[in-house]
PDB file of C-alpha atoms in Angstrom:
ATOM      1  CA  GLY A   1      54.280  18.113 -55.366  1.00  0.00           C
ATOM      2  CA  GLU A   2      53.583  15.983 -52.539  1.00  0.00           C
ATOM      3  CA  ASN A   3      51.961  12.787 -53.547  1.00  0.00           C
ATOM      4  CA  VAL A   4      50.938   9.349 -51.855  1.00  0.00           C
ATOM      5  CA  GLU A   5      50.628   6.240 -54.307  1.00  0.00           C
ATOM      6  CA  GLN A   6      48.973   3.198 -53.153  1.00  0.00           C
ATOM      7  CA  HIS A   7      48.307  -0.047 -54.253  1.00  0.00           C
ATOM      8  CA  PRO A   8      46.526  -1.972 -54.925  1.00  0.00           C
ATOM      9  CA  SER A   9      42.988  -0.470 -55.656  1.00  0.00           C
ATOM     10  CA  THR A  10      40.963  -3.645 -54.905  1.00  0.00           C
ATOM     11  CA  LEU A  11      42.276  -6.528 -53.205  1.00  0.00           C
ATOM     12  CA  SER A  12      39.986  -9.959 -52.601  1.00  0.00           C
ATOM     13  CA  VAL A  13      41.133 -12.404 -49.780  1.00  0.00           C
ATOM     14  CA  GLN A  14      39.606 -15.269 -48.599  1.00  0.00           C
ATOM     15  CA  GLU A  15      38.851 -15.041 -44.900  1.00  0.00           C
ATOM     16  CA  GLY A  16      41.753 -16.178 -42.551  1.00  0.00           C
ATOM     17  CA  ASP A  17      44.326 -15.163 -45.016  1.00  0.00           C
ATOM     18  CA  SER A  18      46.568 -12.077 -44.828  1.00  0.00           C
ATOM     19  CA  ALA A  19      46.103  -8.880 -46.784  1.00  0.00           C
ATOM     20  CA  VAL A  20      48.987  -6.181 -47.584  1.00  0.00           C
ATOM     21  CA  ILE A  21      48.469  -2.841 -48.852  1.00  0.00           C
ATOM     22  CA  LYS A  22      51.418  -0.813 -50.057  1.00  0.00           C
ATOM     23  CA  CYS A  23      52.065   3.031 -50.333  1.00  0.00           C
ATOM     24  CA  THR A  24      54.911   5.195 -51.599  1.00  0.00           C
ATOM     25  CA  TYR A  25      55.412   8.945 -50.638  1.00  0.00           C
ATOM     26  CA  SER A  26      57.217  11.245 -52.347  1.00  0.00           C
ATOM     27  CA  ASP A  27      58.283  13.899 -49.476  1.00  0.00           C
ATOM     28  CA  SER A  28      61.399  12.710 -47.464  1.00  0.00           C
ATOM     29  CA  ALA A  29      60.424  14.994 -45.047  1.00  0.00           C
ATOM     30  CA  SER A  30      57.334  12.874 -44.061  1.00  0.00           C
ATOM     31  CA  ASN A  31      57.590  11.835 -40.512  1.00  0.00           C
ATOM     32  CA  TYR A  32      54.214  10.447 -39.554  1.00  0.00           C
ATOM     33  CA  PHE A  33      52.189   7.759 -41.375  1.00  0.00           C
ATOM     34  CA  PRO A  34      48.476   7.003 -40.361  1.00  0.00           C
ATOM     35  CA  TRP A  35      46.282   4.563 -41.964  1.00  0.00           C
ATOM     36  CA  TYR A  36      42.567   4.852 -42.034  1.00  0.00           C
ATOM     37  CA  LYS A  37      39.836   2.595 -42.456  1.00  0.00           C
ATOM     38  CA  GLN A  38      36.540   3.902 -44.295  1.00  0.00           C
ATOM     39  CA  GLU A  39      33.523   1.519 -43.968  1.00  0.00           C
ATOM     40  CA  LEU A  40      30.507   2.029 -46.599  1.00  0.00           C
ATOM     41  CA  GLY A  41      28.871   5.136 -46.098  1.00  0.00           C
ATOM     42  CA  LYS A  42      30.599   5.993 -42.724  1.00  0.00           C
ATOM     43  CA  ARG A  43      33.631   8.420 -41.913  1.00  0.00           C
ATOM     44  CA  PRO A  44      37.319   7.169 -42.012  1.00  0.00           C
ATOM     45  CA  GLN A  45      38.577   6.063 -38.776  1.00  0.00           C
ATOM     46  CA  LEU A  46      42.422   5.765 -37.687  1.00  0.00           C
ATOM     47  CA  ILE A  47      43.355   2.034 -37.178  1.00  0.00           C
ATOM     48  CA  ILE A  48      47.042   2.317 -36.684  1.00  0.00           C
ATOM     49  CA  ASP A  49      49.852   4.866 -37.501  1.00  0.00           C
ATOM     50  CA  ILE A  50      53.648   5.063 -37.158  1.00  0.00           C
ATOM     51  CA  ARG A  51      56.395   7.380 -36.921  1.00  0.00           C
ATOM     52  CA  SER A  52      59.649   7.790 -39.105  1.00  0.00           C
ATOM     53  CA  ASN A  53      61.671   6.765 -35.944  1.00  0.00           C
ATOM     54  CA  VAL A  54      60.141   3.310 -35.921  1.00  0.00           C
ATOM     55  CA  GLY A  55      60.321   0.538 -38.608  1.00  0.00           C
ATOM     56  CA  GLU A  56      57.183  -1.445 -37.405  1.00  0.00           C
ATOM     57  CA  LYS A  57      54.517  -1.446 -35.258  1.00  0.00           C
ATOM     58  CA  LYS A  58      51.862  -3.979 -34.470  1.00  0.00           C
ATOM     59  CA  ASP A  59      48.333  -4.083 -32.848  1.00  0.00           C
ATOM     60  CA  GLN A  60      46.651  -7.395 -32.674  1.00  0.00           C
ATOM     61  CA  ARG A  61      46.049  -8.596 -36.354  1.00  0.00           C
ATOM     62  CA  ILE A  62      47.233  -4.972 -37.663  1.00  0.00           C
ATOM     63  CA  ALA A  63      50.931  -4.203 -38.270  1.00  0.00           C
ATOM     64  CA  VAL A  64      52.421  -1.359 -40.317  1.00  0.00           C
ATOM     65  CA  THR A  65      56.014  -1.390 -41.563  1.00  0.00           C
ATOM     66  CA  LEU A  66      57.993   1.955 -42.731  1.00  0.00           C
ATOM     67  CA  ASN A  67      61.220   1.838 -45.024  1.00  0.00           C
ATOM     68  CA  LYS A  68      62.230   5.267 -44.969  1.00  0.00           C
ATOM     69  CA  THR A  69      65.280   4.499 -47.340  1.00  0.00           C
ATOM     70  CA  ALA A  70      62.936   3.555 -49.873  1.00  0.00           C
ATOM     71  CA  LYS A  71      59.996   5.951 -48.737  1.00  0.00           C
ATOM     72  CA  HIS A  72      57.344   2.859 -49.005  1.00  0.00           C
ATOM     73  CA  PHE A  73      55.422   1.951 -45.747  1.00  0.00           C
ATOM     74  CA  SER A  74      52.629  -0.936 -45.608  1.00  0.00           C
ATOM     75  CA  LEU A  75      49.860  -2.336 -43.794  1.00  0.00           C
ATOM     76  CA  HIS A  76      49.402  -5.898 -43.002  1.00  0.00           C
ATOM     77  CA  ILE A  77      46.269  -7.581 -41.804  1.00  0.00           C
ATOM     78  CA  THR A  78      46.476 -11.255 -40.600  1.00  0.00           C
ATOM     79  CA  GLU A  79      43.796 -13.530 -40.165  1.00  0.00           C
ATOM     80  CA  THR A  80      41.206 -11.310 -42.215  1.00  0.00           C
ATOM     81  CA  GLN A  81      37.560 -11.352 -41.083  1.00  0.00           C
ATOM     82  CA  PRO A  82      34.595 -10.312 -43.289  1.00  0.00           C
ATOM     83  CA  GLU A  83      34.149  -7.390 -40.822  1.00  0.00           C
ATOM     84  CA  ASP A  84      37.540  -6.252 -42.180  1.00  0.00           C
ATOM     85  CA  SER A  85      35.943  -5.333 -45.654  1.00  0.00           C
ATOM     86  CA  ALA A  86      36.287  -1.648 -45.911  1.00  0.00           C
ATOM     87  CA  VAL A  87      38.161   0.789 -47.966  1.00  0.00           C
ATOM     88  CA  TYR A  88      41.792   1.552 -46.257  1.00  0.00           C
ATOM     89  CA  PHE A  89      43.537   4.758 -47.091  1.00  0.00           C
ATOM     90  CA  CYS A  90      47.193   5.357 -46.197  1.00  0.00           C
ATOM     91  CA  ALA A  91      48.588   8.902 -45.622  1.00  0.00           C
ATOM     92  CA  ALA A  92      51.627  10.896 -44.969  1.00  0.00           C
ATOM     93  CA  THR A  93      52.538  14.408 -43.366  1.00  0.00           C
ATOM     94  CA  PHE A  94      54.880  16.640 -44.639  1.00  0.00           C
ATOM     95  CA  THR A  95      56.813  18.747 -42.361  1.00  0.00           C
ATOM     96  CA  SER A  96      57.012  21.855 -44.709  1.00  0.00           C
ATOM     97  CA  GLY A  97      55.446  24.032 -42.255  1.00  0.00           C
ATOM     98  CA  THR A  98      51.838  23.393 -42.837  1.00  0.00           C
ATOM     99  CA  TYR A  99      51.696  19.422 -42.207  1.00  0.00           C
ATOM    100  CA  LYS A 100      48.555  18.685 -44.115  1.00  0.00           C
ATOM    101  CA  TYR A 101      47.874  15.166 -44.782  1.00  0.00           C
ATOM    102  CA  ILE A 102      48.228  13.571 -48.097  1.00  0.00           C
ATOM    103  CA  PHE A 103      45.723  10.608 -48.493  1.00  0.00           C
ATOM    104  CA  GLY A 104      46.666   7.850 -51.010  1.00  0.00           C
ATOM    105  CA  THR A 105      43.944   6.763 -53.352  1.00  0.00           C
ATOM    106  CA  GLY A 106      42.390   3.885 -51.236  1.00  0.00           C
ATOM    107  CA  THR A 107      42.604  -0.024 -51.409  1.00  0.00           C
ATOM    108  CA  ARG A 108      38.993  -1.602 -51.122  1.00  0.00           C
ATOM    109  CA  LEU A 109      39.205  -4.909 -49.389  1.00  0.00           C
ATOM    110  CA  LYS A 110      37.001  -7.680 -49.742  1.00  0.00           C
ATOM    111  CA  VAL A 111      37.176 -10.503 -47.480  1.00  0.00           C
ATOM    112  CA  LEU A 112      35.185 -13.665 -48.676  1.00  0.00           C
ATOM    113  CA  ALA A 113      33.723 -15.892 -46.235  1.00  0.00           C
TER     114      ALA A 113
ATOM    115  CA  ASN B   1      33.748  14.893 -25.891  1.00  0.00           C
ATOM    116  CA  ALA B   2      31.659  15.388 -28.845  1.00  0.00           C
ATOM    117  CA  GLY B   3      33.483  14.385 -31.924  1.00  0.00           C
ATOM    118  CA  VAL B   4      33.584  16.456 -35.134  1.00  0.00           C
ATOM    119  CA  MET B   5      30.133  17.521 -36.246  1.00  0.00           C
ATOM    120  CA  GLN B   6      29.157  18.173 -39.600  1.00  0.00           C
ATOM    121  CA  ASN B   7      25.989  19.736 -40.726  1.00  0.00           C
ATOM    122  CA  PRO B   8      24.287  19.354 -43.019  1.00  0.00           C
ATOM    123  CA  ARG B   9      24.522  15.504 -43.577  1.00  0.00           C
ATOM    124  CA  HIS B  10      22.679  15.608 -46.769  1.00  0.00           C
ATOM    125  CA  LEU B  11      22.114  18.379 -49.020  1.00  0.00           C
ATOM    126  CA  VAL B  12      20.455  18.952 -52.341  1.00  0.00           C
ATOM    127  CA  ARG B  13      21.187  21.952 -54.710  1.00  0.00           C
ATOM    128  CA  ARG B  14      20.066  22.865 -57.934  1.00  0.00           C
ATOM    129  CA  ARG B  15      22.649  23.947 -60.395  1.00  0.00           C
ATOM    130  CA  GLY B  16      23.494  27.546 -59.929  1.00  0.00           C
ATOM    131  CA  GLN B  17      22.546  27.534 -56.302  1.00  0.00           C
ATOM    132  CA  GLU B  18      25.304  27.928 -53.459  1.00  0.00           C
ATOM    133  CA  ALA B  19      25.709  25.231 -50.871  1.00  0.00           C
ATOM    134  CA  ARG B  20      27.416  25.907 -47.444  1.00  0.00           C
ATOM    135  CA  LEU B  21      28.891  23.064 -45.365  1.00  0.00           C
ATOM    136  CA  ARG B  22      29.884  23.614 -41.736  1.00  0.00           C
ATOM    137  CA  CYS B  23      32.081  21.956 -39.410  1.00  0.00           C
ATOM    138  CA  SER B  24      32.648  22.195 -35.614  1.00  0.00           C
ATOM    139  CA  PRO B  25      35.942  20.729 -34.632  1.00  0.00           C
ATOM    140  CA  MET B  26      36.422  18.685 -31.381  1.00  0.00           C
ATOM    141  CA  LYS B  27      36.606  20.318 -28.735  1.00  0.00           C
ATOM    142  CA  GLY B  28      40.521  21.689 -28.072  1.00  0.00           C
ATOM    143  CA  HIS B  29      41.181  21.291 -31.739  1.00  0.00           C
ATOM    144  CA  SER B  30      42.321  24.306 -33.634  1.00  0.00           C
ATOM    145  CA  HIS B  31      42.955  22.863 -36.933  1.00  0.00           C
ATOM    146  CA  VAL B  32      40.482  21.903 -39.551  1.00  0.00           C
ATOM    147  CA  TYR B  33      40.826  20.202 -42.873  1.00  0.00           C
ATOM    148  CA  TRP B  34      38.423  19.645 -45.686  1.00  0.00           C
ATOM    149  CA  TYR B  35      38.618  17.079 -48.050  1.00  0.00           C
ATOM    150  CA  ARG B  36      36.152  15.928 -51.181  1.00  0.00           C
ATOM    151  CA  GLN B  37      35.392  12.254 -51.670  1.00  0.00           C
ATOM    152  CA  LEU B  38      33.839  11.420 -55.210  1.00  0.00           C
ATOM    153  CA  PRO B  39      32.243   8.110 -55.118  1.00  0.00           C
ATOM    154  CA  GLU B  40      34.402   5.075 -55.247  1.00  0.00           C
ATOM    155  CA  GLU B  41      37.296   7.589 -54.832  1.00  0.00           C
ATOM    156  CA  GLY B  42      40.063   8.712 -52.450  1.00  0.00           C
ATOM    157  CA  LEU B  43      39.903  11.781 -50.116  1.00  0.00           C
ATOM    158  CA  LYS B  44      41.255  14.652 -51.993  1.00  0.00           C
ATOM    159  CA  PHE B  45      42.859  17.304 -50.013  1.00  0.00           C
ATOM    160  CA  MET B  46      41.013  20.775 -50.414  1.00  0.00           C
ATOM    161  CA  VAL B  47      42.163  23.302 -47.807  1.00  0.00           C
ATOM    162  CA  TYR B  48      43.787  23.165 -44.385  1.00  0.00           C
ATOM    163  CA  LEU B  49      42.489  25.931 -41.504  1.00  0.00           C
ATOM    164  CA  GLN B  50      43.319  27.338 -38.330  1.00  0.00           C
ATOM    165  CA  LYS B  51      41.451  29.706 -36.530  1.00  0.00           C
ATOM    166  CA  GLU B  52      40.821  32.773 -38.589  1.00  0.00           C
ATOM    167  CA  ASN B  53      43.862  31.387 -40.936  1.00  0.00           C
ATOM    168  CA  ILE B  54      43.907  29.708 -44.056  1.00  0.00           C
ATOM    169  CA  ILE B  55      47.248  27.813 -44.038  1.00  0.00           C
ATOM    170  CA  ASP B  56      47.156  25.844 -47.162  1.00  0.00           C
ATOM    171  CA  GLU B  57      44.402  26.110 -49.788  1.00  0.00           C
ATOM    172  CA  SER B  58      46.327  24.193 -52.718  1.00  0.00           C
ATOM    173  CA  GLY B  59      43.509  21.811 -53.239  1.00  0.00           C
ATOM    174  CA  MET B  60      40.572  24.355 -53.567  1.00  0.00           C
ATOM    175  CA  PRO B  61      39.462  25.072 -57.084  1.00  0.00           C
ATOM    176  CA  LYS B  62      40.339  28.598 -57.975  1.00  0.00           C
ATOM    177  CA  GLU B  63      36.496  29.501 -58.480  1.00  0.00           C
ATOM    178  CA  ARG B  64      33.598  29.122 -56.891  1.00  0.00           C
ATOM    179  CA  PHE B  65      34.795  27.390 -53.684  1.00  0.00           C
ATOM    180  CA  SER B  66      35.928  29.313 -50.641  1.00  0.00           C
ATOM    181  CA  ALA B  67      36.570  28.394 -46.853  1.00  0.00           C
ATOM    182  CA  GLU B  68      36.431  30.094 -43.585  1.00  0.00           C
ATOM    183  CA  PHE B  69      37.186  29.372 -39.924  1.00  0.00           C
ATOM    184  CA  PRO B  70      36.241  32.310 -37.855  1.00  0.00           C
ATOM    185  CA  LYS B  71      37.294  32.944 -34.478  1.00  0.00           C
ATOM    186  CA  GLU B  72      33.761  32.046 -33.156  1.00  0.00           C
ATOM    187  CA  GLY B  73      31.692  29.656 -34.749  1.00  0.00           C
ATOM    188  CA  PRO B  74      32.336  26.451 -37.166  1.00  0.00           C
ATOM    189  CA  SER B  75      34.360  26.323 -40.239  1.00  0.00           C
ATOM    190  CA  ILE B  76      32.607  26.668 -43.275  1.00  0.00           C
ATOM    191  CA  LEU B  77      33.084  25.277 -46.851  1.00  0.00           C
ATOM    192  CA  ARG B  78      31.012  27.359 -49.192  1.00  0.00           C
ATOM    193  CA  ILE B  79      30.350  26.599 -52.990  1.00  0.00           C
ATOM    194  CA  GLN B  80      28.937  29.287 -55.129  1.00  0.00           C
ATOM    195  CA  GLN B  81      26.798  28.162 -58.384  1.00  0.00           C
ATOM    196  CA  VAL B  82      27.276  24.694 -57.819  1.00  0.00           C
ATOM    197  CA  VAL B  83      27.382  22.359 -60.793  1.00  0.00           C
ATOM    198  CA  ARG B  84      26.948  18.615 -61.395  1.00  0.00           C
ATOM    199  CA  GLY B  85      30.570  17.783 -60.971  1.00  0.00           C
ATOM    200  CA  ASP B  86      30.588  19.196 -57.240  1.00  0.00           C
ATOM    201  CA  SER B  87      28.319  16.340 -56.095  1.00  0.00           C
ATOM    202  CA  ALA B  88      30.310  14.329 -53.536  1.00  0.00           C
ATOM    203  CA  ALA B  89      30.782  13.676 -49.953  1.00  0.00           C
ATOM    204  CA  TYR B  90      32.742  16.522 -47.984  1.00  0.00           C
ATOM    205  CA  PHE B  91      34.533  15.531 -45.148  1.00  0.00           C
ATOM    206  CA  CYS B  92      35.812  17.867 -42.271  1.00  0.00           C
ATOM    207  CA  ALA B  93      38.395  16.559 -40.303  1.00  0.00           C
ATOM    208  CA  SER B  94      40.338  18.265 -36.836  1.00  0.00           C
ATOM    209  CA  SER B  95      43.429  17.705 -34.679  1.00  0.00           C
ATOM    210  CA  PRO B  96      44.931  19.647 -32.147  1.00  0.00           C
ATOM    211  CA  GLY B  97      48.134  20.873 -33.650  1.00  0.00           C
ATOM    212  CA  LEU B  98      50.275  17.748 -33.818  1.00  0.00           C
ATOM    213  CA  ARG B  99      54.021  19.439 -33.851  1.00  0.00           C
ATOM    214  CA  THR B 100      53.517  21.251 -30.345  1.00  0.00           C
ATOM    215  CA  THR B 101      51.365  18.338 -28.476  1.00  0.00           C
ATOM    216  CA  LEU B 102      53.695  16.516 -26.352  1.00  0.00           C
ATOM    217  CA  GLY B 103      52.980  12.792 -26.933  1.00  0.00           C
ATOM    218  CA  GLY B 104      49.945  13.479 -29.348  1.00  0.00           C
ATOM    219  CA  THR B 105      49.332  11.160 -32.040  1.00  0.00           C
ATOM    220  CA  GLY B 106      48.467  13.421 -34.902  1.00  0.00           C
ATOM    221  CA  GLU B 107      45.647  11.682 -35.474  1.00  0.00           C
ATOM    222  CA  LEU B 108      43.091  13.261 -37.586  1.00  0.00           C
ATOM    223  CA  PHE B 109      39.337  13.102 -36.503  1.00  0.00           C
ATOM    224  CA  PHE B 110      36.860  12.986 -39.189  1.00  0.00           C
ATOM    225  CA  GLY B 111      33.329  14.141 -39.087  1.00  0.00           C
ATOM    226  CA  GLU B 112      30.543  12.056 -40.738  1.00  0.00           C
ATOM    227  CA  GLY B 113      30.877  13.894 -44.055  1.00  0.00           C
ATOM    228  CA  SER B 114      28.354  16.092 -46.013  1.00  0.00           C
ATOM    229  CA  ARG B 115      26.883  14.579 -48.756  1.00  0.00           C
ATOM    230  CA  LEU B 116      26.092  17.094 -51.560  1.00  0.00           C
ATOM    231  CA  THR B 117      24.079  16.233 -54.500  1.00  0.00           C
ATOM    232  CA  VAL B 118      23.592  19.063 -57.414  1.00  0.00           C
ATOM    233  CA  LEU B 119      20.464  18.162 -59.559  1.00  0.00           C
TER     234      LEU B 119
END
């Protein structure tokens, strides 16, 4: 069945360093890949997304890359700040007629001051 | 434009009781998704609905759980005869319908969640 794997499950970085989170999806028909940030006790919120016709997208300190051949996509956060500490989820939509969103298992990012 | 509204935000039930969670999607959105999140875990897909239709319920437990999205009113996730293992945060999300929305981002908008505690 459809599956999205996400690594690592936890990630600690020093403030100012970069953080990279990786996801792999199983269905080659997927064509939309969003990333959500969830702060403690809050709802997930979209921070960046990418479509299958684009290989890379950047928004200030956040970037996402997509390798369709390998079915990998990654989130890159540069110059991390304490407020970046949260759980990050990747997701993929599957164009099998229902386009439900399957989420990865999440990465808990801790930015150490 | 109000966001996705979920209620109640917190619900406490004893084992064997029923829990009803409500979700009103954003204005103009006709697609609703329900996800369950256990503490320290990810978002597990439960069900995807459009108005008056269940599109995909492959993530719903076969027993005790049901969902609806009537023509009028909010979407409801119903859990009958709750057990302790049902304790979780239940998130609802809505979207306008990505595939036919020209220029749409496909973003899912989440509610604040309903936190169910079963005693």
